[in-house]
mmCIF file with all atom_site columns, C-alpha atoms in Angstrom:
data_model
loop_
_atom_site.group_PDB
_atom_site.id
_atom_site.type_symbol
_atom_site.label_atom_id
_atom_site.label_alt_id
_atom_site.label_comp_id
_atom_site.label_asym_id
_atom_site.label_entity_id
_atom_site.label_seq_id
_atom_site.pdbx_PDB_ins_code
_atom_site.Cartn_x
_atom_site.Cartn_y
_atom_site.Cartn_z
_atom_site.occupancy
_atom_site.B_iso_or_equiv
_atom_site.pdbx_formal_charge
_atom_site.auth_seq_id
_atom_site.auth_comp_id
_atom_site.auth_asym_id
_atom_site.auth_atom_id
_atom_site.pdbx_PDB_model_num
ATOM 1   C CA . MET B 1 1   ? -28.834 21.749  0.920   1.00 0.00 ? 198 MET B CA 1
ATOM 2   C CA . ILE B 1 2   ? -30.071 19.094  -1.529  1.00 0.00 ? 199 ILE B CA 1
ATOM 3   C CA . GLU B 1 3   ? -28.323 20.992  -4.327  1.00 0.00 ? 200 GLU B CA 1
ATOM 4   C CA . GLU B 1 4   ? -25.081 20.748  -2.331  1.00 0.00 ? 201 GLU B CA 1
ATOM 5   C CA . ALA B 1 5   ? -25.502 16.975  -2.031  1.00 0.00 ? 202 ALA B CA 1
ATOM 6   C CA . GLU B 1 6   ? -26.196 16.668  -5.756  1.00 0.00 ? 203 GLU B CA 1
ATOM 7   C CA . SER B 1 7   ? -23.136 18.762  -6.549  1.00 0.00 ? 204 SER B CA 1
ATOM 8   C CA . VAL B 1 8   ? -20.954 16.511  -4.400  1.00 0.00 ? 205 VAL B CA 1
ATOM 9   C CA . LEU B 1 9   ? -22.393 13.351  -5.944  1.00 0.00 ? 206 LEU B CA 1
ATOM 10  C CA . GLU B 1 10  ? -21.739 14.705  -9.427  1.00 0.00 ? 207 GLU B CA 1
ATOM 11  C CA . GLU B 1 11  ? -18.229 15.812  -8.474  1.00 0.00 ? 208 GLU B CA 1
ATOM 12  C CA . VAL B 1 12  ? -17.243 12.372  -7.156  1.00 0.00 ? 209 VAL B CA 1
ATOM 13  C CA . GLY B 1 13  ? -18.911 10.556  -10.054 1.00 0.00 ? 210 GLY B CA 1
ATOM 14  C CA . PHE B 1 14  ? -21.664 8.772   -8.163  1.00 0.00 ? 211 PHE B CA 1
ATOM 15  C CA . ASP B 1 15  ? -23.580 6.389   -10.426 1.00 0.00 ? 212 ASP B CA 1
ATOM 16  C CA . PRO B 1 16  ? -26.521 4.677   -8.714  1.00 0.00 ? 213 PRO B CA 1
ATOM 17  C CA . ALA B 1 17  ? -26.639 2.037   -11.463 1.00 0.00 ? 214 ALA B CA 1
ATOM 18  C CA . SER B 1 18  ? -23.195 0.736   -10.487 1.00 0.00 ? 215 SER B CA 1
ATOM 19  C CA . SER B 1 19  ? -23.216 1.516   -6.762  1.00 0.00 ? 216 SER B CA 1
ATOM 20  C CA . VAL B 1 20  ? -24.222 -0.482  -3.713  1.00 0.00 ? 217 VAL B CA 1
ATOM 21  C CA . LEU B 1 21  ? -25.952 2.701   -2.540  1.00 0.00 ? 218 LEU B CA 1
ATOM 22  C CA . THR B 1 22  ? -29.270 4.096   -3.627  1.00 0.00 ? 219 THR B CA 1
ATOM 23  C CA . HIS B 1 23  ? -29.375 7.715   -4.712  1.00 0.00 ? 220 HIS B CA 1
ATOM 24  C CA . ARG B 1 24  ? -31.093 8.689   -1.443  1.00 0.00 ? 221 ARG B CA 1
ATOM 25  C CA . GLN B 1 25  ? -28.476 6.849   0.628   1.00 0.00 ? 222 GLN B CA 1
ATOM 26  C CA . ALA B 1 26  ? -25.698 8.670   -1.241  1.00 0.00 ? 223 ALA B CA 1
ATOM 27  C CA . GLN B 1 27  ? -27.429 12.020  -0.684  1.00 0.00 ? 224 GLN B CA 1
ATOM 28  C CA . VAL B 1 28  ? -27.764 11.404  3.042   1.00 0.00 ? 225 VAL B CA 1
ATOM 29  C CA . LEU B 1 29  ? -24.133 10.282  3.408   1.00 0.00 ? 226 LEU B CA 1
ATOM 30  C CA . ALA B 1 30  ? -22.883 13.268  1.418   1.00 0.00 ? 227 ALA B CA 1
ATOM 31  C CA . LEU B 1 31  ? -24.765 15.651  3.691   1.00 0.00 ? 228 LEU B CA 1
ATOM 32  C CA . ARG B 1 32  ? -23.790 13.847  6.903   1.00 0.00 ? 229 ARG B CA 1
ATOM 33  C CA . GLU B 1 33  ? -20.119 13.940  5.843   1.00 0.00 ? 230 GLU B CA 1
ATOM 34  C CA . ARG B 1 34  ? -20.501 17.698  5.485   1.00 0.00 ? 231 ARG B CA 1
ATOM 35  C CA . GLY B 1 35  ? -21.728 18.030  9.045   1.00 0.00 ? 232 GLY B CA 1
ATOM 36  C CA . PHE B 1 36  ? -25.476 18.346  8.538   1.00 0.00 ? 233 PHE B CA 1
ATOM 37  C CA . SER B 1 37  ? -27.628 16.838  11.291  1.00 0.00 ? 234 SER B CA 1
ATOM 38  C CA . GLN B 1 38  ? -30.164 14.140  10.598  1.00 0.00 ? 235 GLN B CA 1
ATOM 39  C CA . ALA B 1 39  ? -32.913 16.569  11.616  1.00 0.00 ? 236 ALA B CA 1
ATOM 40  C CA . ALA B 1 40  ? -31.731 19.208  9.110   1.00 0.00 ? 237 ALA B CA 1
ATOM 41  C CA . ILE B 1 41  ? -31.491 16.598  6.356   1.00 0.00 ? 238 ILE B CA 1
ATOM 42  C CA . ALA B 1 42  ? -34.954 15.290  7.194   1.00 0.00 ? 239 ALA B CA 1
ATOM 43  C CA . GLU B 1 43  ? -36.394 18.787  6.929   1.00 0.00 ? 240 GLU B CA 1
ATOM 44  C CA . ALA B 1 44  ? -34.705 19.380  3.560   1.00 0.00 ? 241 ALA B CA 1
ATOM 45  C CA . LEU B 1 45  ? -35.937 16.030  2.232   1.00 0.00 ? 242 LEU B CA 1
ATOM 46  C CA . GLY B 1 46  ? -39.431 16.430  3.655   1.00 0.00 ? 243 GLY B CA 1
ATOM 47  C CA . THR B 1 47  ? -39.242 13.296  5.790   1.00 0.00 ? 244 THR B CA 1
ATOM 48  C CA . SER B 1 48  ? -38.657 12.298  9.406   1.00 0.00 ? 245 SER B CA 1
ATOM 49  C CA . ARG B 1 49  ? -35.369 12.198  11.293  1.00 0.00 ? 246 ARG B CA 1
ATOM 50  C CA . ALA B 1 50  ? -36.064 8.509   11.989  1.00 0.00 ? 247 ALA B CA 1
ATOM 51  C CA . ASN B 1 51  ? -36.281 7.860   8.248   1.00 0.00 ? 248 ASN B CA 1
ATOM 52  C CA . VAL B 1 52  ? -32.984 9.670   7.635   1.00 0.00 ? 249 VAL B CA 1
ATOM 53  C CA . SER B 1 53  ? -31.419 7.636   10.437  1.00 0.00 ? 250 SER B CA 1
ATOM 54  C CA . SER B 1 54  ? -32.676 4.432   8.833   1.00 0.00 ? 251 SER B CA 1
ATOM 55  C CA . VAL B 1 55  ? -31.401 5.462   5.384   1.00 0.00 ? 252 VAL B CA 1
ATOM 56  C CA . GLU B 1 56  ? -28.012 6.382   6.833   1.00 0.00 ? 253 GLU B CA 1
ATOM 57  C CA . GLY B 1 57  ? -27.766 3.092   8.756   1.00 0.00 ? 254 GLY B CA 1
ATOM 58  C CA . SER B 1 58  ? -28.627 1.082   5.659   1.00 0.00 ? 255 SER B CA 1
ATOM 59  C CA . ALA B 1 59  ? -26.068 3.030   3.621   1.00 0.00 ? 256 ALA B CA 1
ATOM 60  C CA . ARG B 1 60  ? -23.304 2.378   6.137   1.00 0.00 ? 257 ARG B CA 1
ATOM 61  C CA . ASP B 1 61  ? -24.252 -1.329  6.275   1.00 0.00 ? 258 ASP B CA 1
ATOM 62  C CA . ASN B 1 62  ? -24.123 -1.506  2.462   1.00 0.00 ? 259 ASN B CA 1
ATOM 63  C CA . LEU B 1 63  ? -20.687 0.141   2.438   1.00 0.00 ? 260 LEU B CA 1
ATOM 64  C CA . GLU B 1 64  ? -19.364 -2.314  5.017   1.00 0.00 ? 261 GLU B CA 1
ATOM 65  C CA . ARG B 1 65  ? -20.662 -5.255  2.968   1.00 0.00 ? 262 ARG B CA 1
ATOM 66  C CA . ALA B 1 66  ? -19.011 -3.791  -0.139  1.00 0.00 ? 263 ALA B CA 1
ATOM 67  C CA . ARG B 1 67  ? -15.689 -3.428  1.740   1.00 0.00 ? 264 ARG B CA 1
ATOM 68  C CA . GLU B 1 68  ? -15.958 -7.027  2.918   1.00 0.00 ? 265 GLU B CA 1
ATOM 69  C CA . THR B 1 69  ? -16.651 -8.190  -0.639  1.00 0.00 ? 266 THR B CA 1
ATOM 70  C CA . VAL B 1 70  ? -13.574 -6.358  -1.944  1.00 0.00 ? 267 VAL B CA 1
ATOM 71  C CA . ALA B 1 71  ? -11.436 -7.783  0.873   1.00 0.00 ? 268 ALA B CA 1
ATOM 72  C CA . PHE B 1 72  ? -12.709 -11.268 0.051   1.00 0.00 ? 269 PHE B CA 1
ATOM 73  C CA . ALA B 1 73  ? -11.929 -10.823 -3.644  1.00 0.00 ? 270 ALA B CA 1
ATOM 74  C CA . ASP B 1 74  ? -8.455  -9.498  -2.817  1.00 0.00 ? 271 ASP B CA 1
ATOM 75  C CA . ALA B 1 75  ? -7.816  -12.492 -0.560  1.00 0.00 ? 272 ALA B CA 1
ATOM 76  C CA . LEU B 1 76  ? -8.864  -14.864 -3.350  1.00 0.00 ? 273 LEU B CA 1
ATOM 77  C CA . ARG B 1 77  ? -6.406  -13.344 -5.816  1.00 0.00 ? 274 ARG B CA 1
ATOM 78  C CA . ALA B 1 78  ? -3.486  -13.325 -3.389  1.00 0.00 ? 275 ALA B CA 1
ATOM 79  C CA . PRO B 1 79  ? -0.949  -15.934 -4.560  1.00 0.00 ? 276 PRO B CA 1
ATOM 80  C CA . VAL B 1 80  ? 0.307   -16.347 -0.986  1.00 0.00 ? 277 VAL B CA 1
ATOM 81  C CA . ARG B 1 81  ? -2.090  -17.306 1.770   1.00 0.00 ? 278 ARG B CA 1
ATOM 82  C CA . VAL B 1 82  ? -0.735  -18.165 5.192   1.00 0.00 ? 279 VAL B CA 1
ATOM 83  C CA . GLN B 1 83  ? -2.924  -19.817 7.816   1.00 0.00 ? 280 GLN B CA 1
ATOM 84  C CA . ILE B 1 84  ? -2.082  -18.396 11.257  1.00 0.00 ? 281 ILE B CA 1
ATOM 85  C CA . GLU B 1 85  ? -3.520  -20.612 13.965  1.00 0.00 ? 282 GLU B CA 1
ATOM 86  C CA . ALA B 1 86  ? -5.145  -19.312 17.128  1.00 0.00 ? 283 ALA B CA 1
ATOM 87  C CA . GLY B 1 87  ? -2.617  -19.304 19.941  1.00 0.00 ? 284 GLY B CA 1
ATOM 88  C CA . THR B 1 88  ? 0.268   -18.190 17.719  1.00 0.00 ? 285 THR B CA 1
ATOM 89  C CA . ASP B 1 89  ? 2.539   -15.494 19.140  1.00 0.00 ? 286 ASP B CA 1
ATOM 90  C CA . LEU B 1 90  ? 2.220   -12.374 16.976  1.00 0.00 ? 287 LEU B CA 1
ATOM 91  C CA . TYR B 1 91  ? 6.026   -12.180 16.914  1.00 0.00 ? 288 TYR B CA 1
ATOM 92  C CA . ASP B 1 92  ? 6.090   -15.505 14.978  1.00 0.00 ? 289 ASP B CA 1
ATOM 93  C CA . VAL B 1 93  ? 3.765   -14.264 12.226  1.00 0.00 ? 290 VAL B CA 1
ATOM 94  C CA . PRO B 1 94  ? 6.383   -12.386 10.126  1.00 0.00 ? 291 PRO B CA 1
ATOM 95  C CA . ASP B 1 95  ? 8.603   -15.467 9.801   1.00 0.00 ? 292 ASP B CA 1
ATOM 96  C CA . GLN B 1 96  ? 5.623   -17.537 8.648   1.00 0.00 ? 293 GLN B CA 1
ATOM 97  C CA . VAL B 1 97  ? 4.624   -14.893 6.093   1.00 0.00 ? 294 VAL B CA 1
ATOM 98  C CA . TYR B 1 98  ? 8.194   -14.350 4.853   1.00 0.00 ? 295 TYR B CA 1
ATOM 99  C CA . ALA B 1 99  ? 8.756   -18.107 4.413   1.00 0.00 ? 296 ALA B CA 1
ATOM 100 C CA . ALA B 1 100 ? 5.564   -18.521 2.376   1.00 0.00 ? 297 ALA B CA 1
ATOM 101 C CA . CYS B 1 101 ? 6.380   -15.466 0.263   1.00 0.00 ? 298 CYS B CA 1
ATOM 102 C CA . ASP B 1 102 ? 9.927   -16.677 -0.380  1.00 0.00 ? 299 ASP B CA 1
ATOM 103 C CA . ALA B 1 103 ? 8.528   -20.017 -1.587  1.00 0.00 ? 300 ALA B CA 1
ATOM 104 C CA . GLU B 1 104 ? 6.291   -18.185 -4.092  1.00 0.00 ? 301 GLU B CA 1
ATOM 105 C CA . GLY B 1 105 ? 8.791   -15.493 -5.081  1.00 0.00 ? 302 GLY B CA 1
ATOM 106 C CA . VAL B 1 106 ? 6.639   -12.683 -3.692  1.00 0.00 ? 303 VAL B CA 1
ATOM 107 C CA . LYS B 1 107 ? 8.383   -9.715  -2.077  1.00 0.00 ? 304 LYS B CA 1
ATOM 108 C CA . VAL B 1 108 ? 6.971   -8.273  1.153   1.00 0.00 ? 305 VAL B CA 1
ATOM 109 C CA . GLU B 1 109 ? 7.661   -4.564  1.578   1.00 0.00 ? 306 GLU B CA 1
ATOM 110 C CA . TYR B 1 110 ? 7.238   -4.601  5.353   1.00 0.00 ? 307 TYR B CA 1
ATOM 111 C CA . SER B 1 111 ? 9.806   -5.049  8.113   1.00 0.00 ? 308 SER B CA 1
ATOM 112 C CA . ALA B 1 112 ? 8.828   -7.559  10.810  1.00 0.00 ? 309 ALA B CA 1
ATOM 113 C CA . PRO B 1 113 ? 7.557   -4.878  13.247  1.00 0.00 ? 310 PRO B CA 1
ATOM 114 C CA . ASP B 1 114 ? 5.591   -3.151  10.478  1.00 0.00 ? 311 ASP B CA 1
ATOM 115 C CA . LEU B 1 115 ? 4.115   -6.457  9.307   1.00 0.00 ? 312 LEU B CA 1
ATOM 116 C CA . MET B 1 116 ? 3.031   -7.294  12.870  1.00 0.00 ? 313 MET B CA 1
ATOM 117 C CA . LYS B 1 117 ? 1.317   -3.892  13.103  1.00 0.00 ? 314 LYS B CA 1
ATOM 118 C CA . VAL B 1 118 ? -0.463  -4.349  9.764   1.00 0.00 ? 315 VAL B CA 1
ATOM 119 C CA . VAL B 1 119 ? -1.688  -7.807  10.790  1.00 0.00 ? 316 VAL B CA 1
ATOM 120 C CA . SER B 1 120 ? -2.687  -6.661  14.265  1.00 0.00 ? 317 SER B CA 1
ATOM 121 C CA . ASP B 1 121 ? -4.534  -3.584  13.008  1.00 0.00 ? 318 ASP B CA 1
ATOM 122 C CA . ALA B 1 122 ? -6.369  -5.522  10.297  1.00 0.00 ? 319 ALA B CA 1
ATOM 123 C CA . ALA B 1 123 ? -7.262  -8.439  12.587  1.00 0.00 ? 320 ALA B CA 1
ATOM 124 C CA . GLY B 1 124 ? -8.763  -6.210  15.273  1.00 0.00 ? 321 GLY B CA 1
ATOM 125 C CA . ASP B 1 125 ? -10.214 -8.268  18.143  1.00 0.00 ? 322 ASP B CA 1
ATOM 126 C CA . ALA B 1 126 ? -8.718  -11.477 16.681  1.00 0.00 ? 323 ALA B CA 1
ATOM 127 C CA . ILE B 1 127 ? -5.415  -10.340 18.252  1.00 0.00 ? 324 ILE B CA 1
ATOM 128 C CA . SER B 1 128 ? -5.133  -10.019 22.023  1.00 0.00 ? 325 SER B CA 1
ATOM 129 C CA . GLY B 1 129 ? -1.839  -8.521  23.158  1.00 0.00 ? 326 GLY B CA 1
ATOM 130 C CA . ARG B 1 130 ? 0.808   -10.662 21.460  1.00 0.00 ? 327 ARG B CA 1
ATOM 131 C CA . GLN B 1 131 ? -1.523  -13.611 20.984  1.00 0.00 ? 328 GLN B CA 1
ATOM 132 C CA . VAL B 1 132 ? -3.527  -14.523 17.899  1.00 0.00 ? 329 VAL B CA 1
ATOM 133 C CA . ALA B 1 133 ? -6.885  -15.191 19.559  1.00 0.00 ? 330 ALA B CA 1
ATOM 134 C CA . GLU B 1 134 ? -8.725  -16.367 16.411  1.00 0.00 ? 331 GLU B CA 1
ATOM 135 C CA . SER B 1 135 ? -7.237  -18.141 13.404  1.00 0.00 ? 332 SER B CA 1
ATOM 136 C CA . LEU B 1 136 ? -6.289  -15.798 10.575  1.00 0.00 ? 333 LEU B CA 1
ATOM 137 C CA . VAL B 1 137 ? -5.448  -16.029 6.922   1.00 0.00 ? 334 VAL B CA 1
ATOM 138 C CA . VAL B 1 138 ? -2.791  -13.567 5.836   1.00 0.00 ? 335 VAL B CA 1
ATOM 139 C CA . GLY B 1 139 ? -2.790  -13.065 2.079   1.00 0.00 ? 336 GLY B CA 1
ATOM 140 C CA . VAL B 1 140 ? -0.014  -11.342 0.173   1.00 0.00 ? 337 VAL B CA 1
ATOM 141 C CA . THR B 1 141 ? -0.675  -10.088 -3.345  1.00 0.00 ? 338 THR B CA 1
ATOM 142 C CA . THR B 1 142 ? 1.907   -9.977  -6.127  1.00 0.00 ? 339 THR B CA 1
ATOM 143 C CA . ASP B 1 143 ? 2.446   -6.277  -5.413  1.00 0.00 ? 340 ASP B CA 1
ATOM 144 C CA . GLY B 1 144 ? 3.207   -7.093  -1.758  1.00 0.00 ? 341 GLY B CA 1
ATOM 145 C CA . SER B 1 145 ? 0.033   -5.749  -0.197  1.00 0.00 ? 342 SER B CA 1
ATOM 146 C CA . ILE B 1 146 ? -1.289  -7.598  2.831   1.00 0.00 ? 343 ILE B CA 1
ATOM 147 C CA . GLN B 1 147 ? -4.832  -8.864  3.325   1.00 0.00 ? 344 GLN B CA 1
ATOM 148 C CA . VAL B 1 148 ? -5.876  -10.247 6.697   1.00 0.00 ? 345 VAL B CA 1
ATOM 149 C CA . ARG B 1 149 ? -9.071  -12.187 7.285   1.00 0.00 ? 346 ARG B CA 1
ATOM 150 C CA . VAL B 1 150 ? -10.359 -14.043 10.311  1.00 0.00 ? 347 VAL B CA 1
ATOM 151 C CA . SER B 1 151 ? -10.719 -17.646 9.249   1.00 0.00 ? 348 SER B CA 1
ATOM 152 C CA . GLU B 1 152 ? -13.447 -19.984 10.329  1.00 0.00 ? 349 GLU B CA 1
#
């Protein structure tokens, strides 16, 4: 089983020196993604299921922090950033984004309904029905990709 994890890590080019994951965390995630139980992994590693659970939890937390860091960096490099205030109707968001993009000469590849879906999906609980429940920043990169962040 450990050999399988090592094979997967080698195949995907895992490098612990440049990763947010430790080697052990990567091993555990590789095995969990292949359907192995925490108990089976613990037995193969010669440790407890509780330890495997802890390693897996830490790995998933590290991955989420890495995703957040990338999203933050993407938002910083977006030449268009539109502040969407709490209380805004979701149907008004595309016009705000399009106007800001037009002013900067950035093309948005989304129709209004698609843009509303992207914003709604990315904002999660910050959207309630058609209402923006928490202020958002919608960033648009030069290639037209959309970044959505809840703003403070």
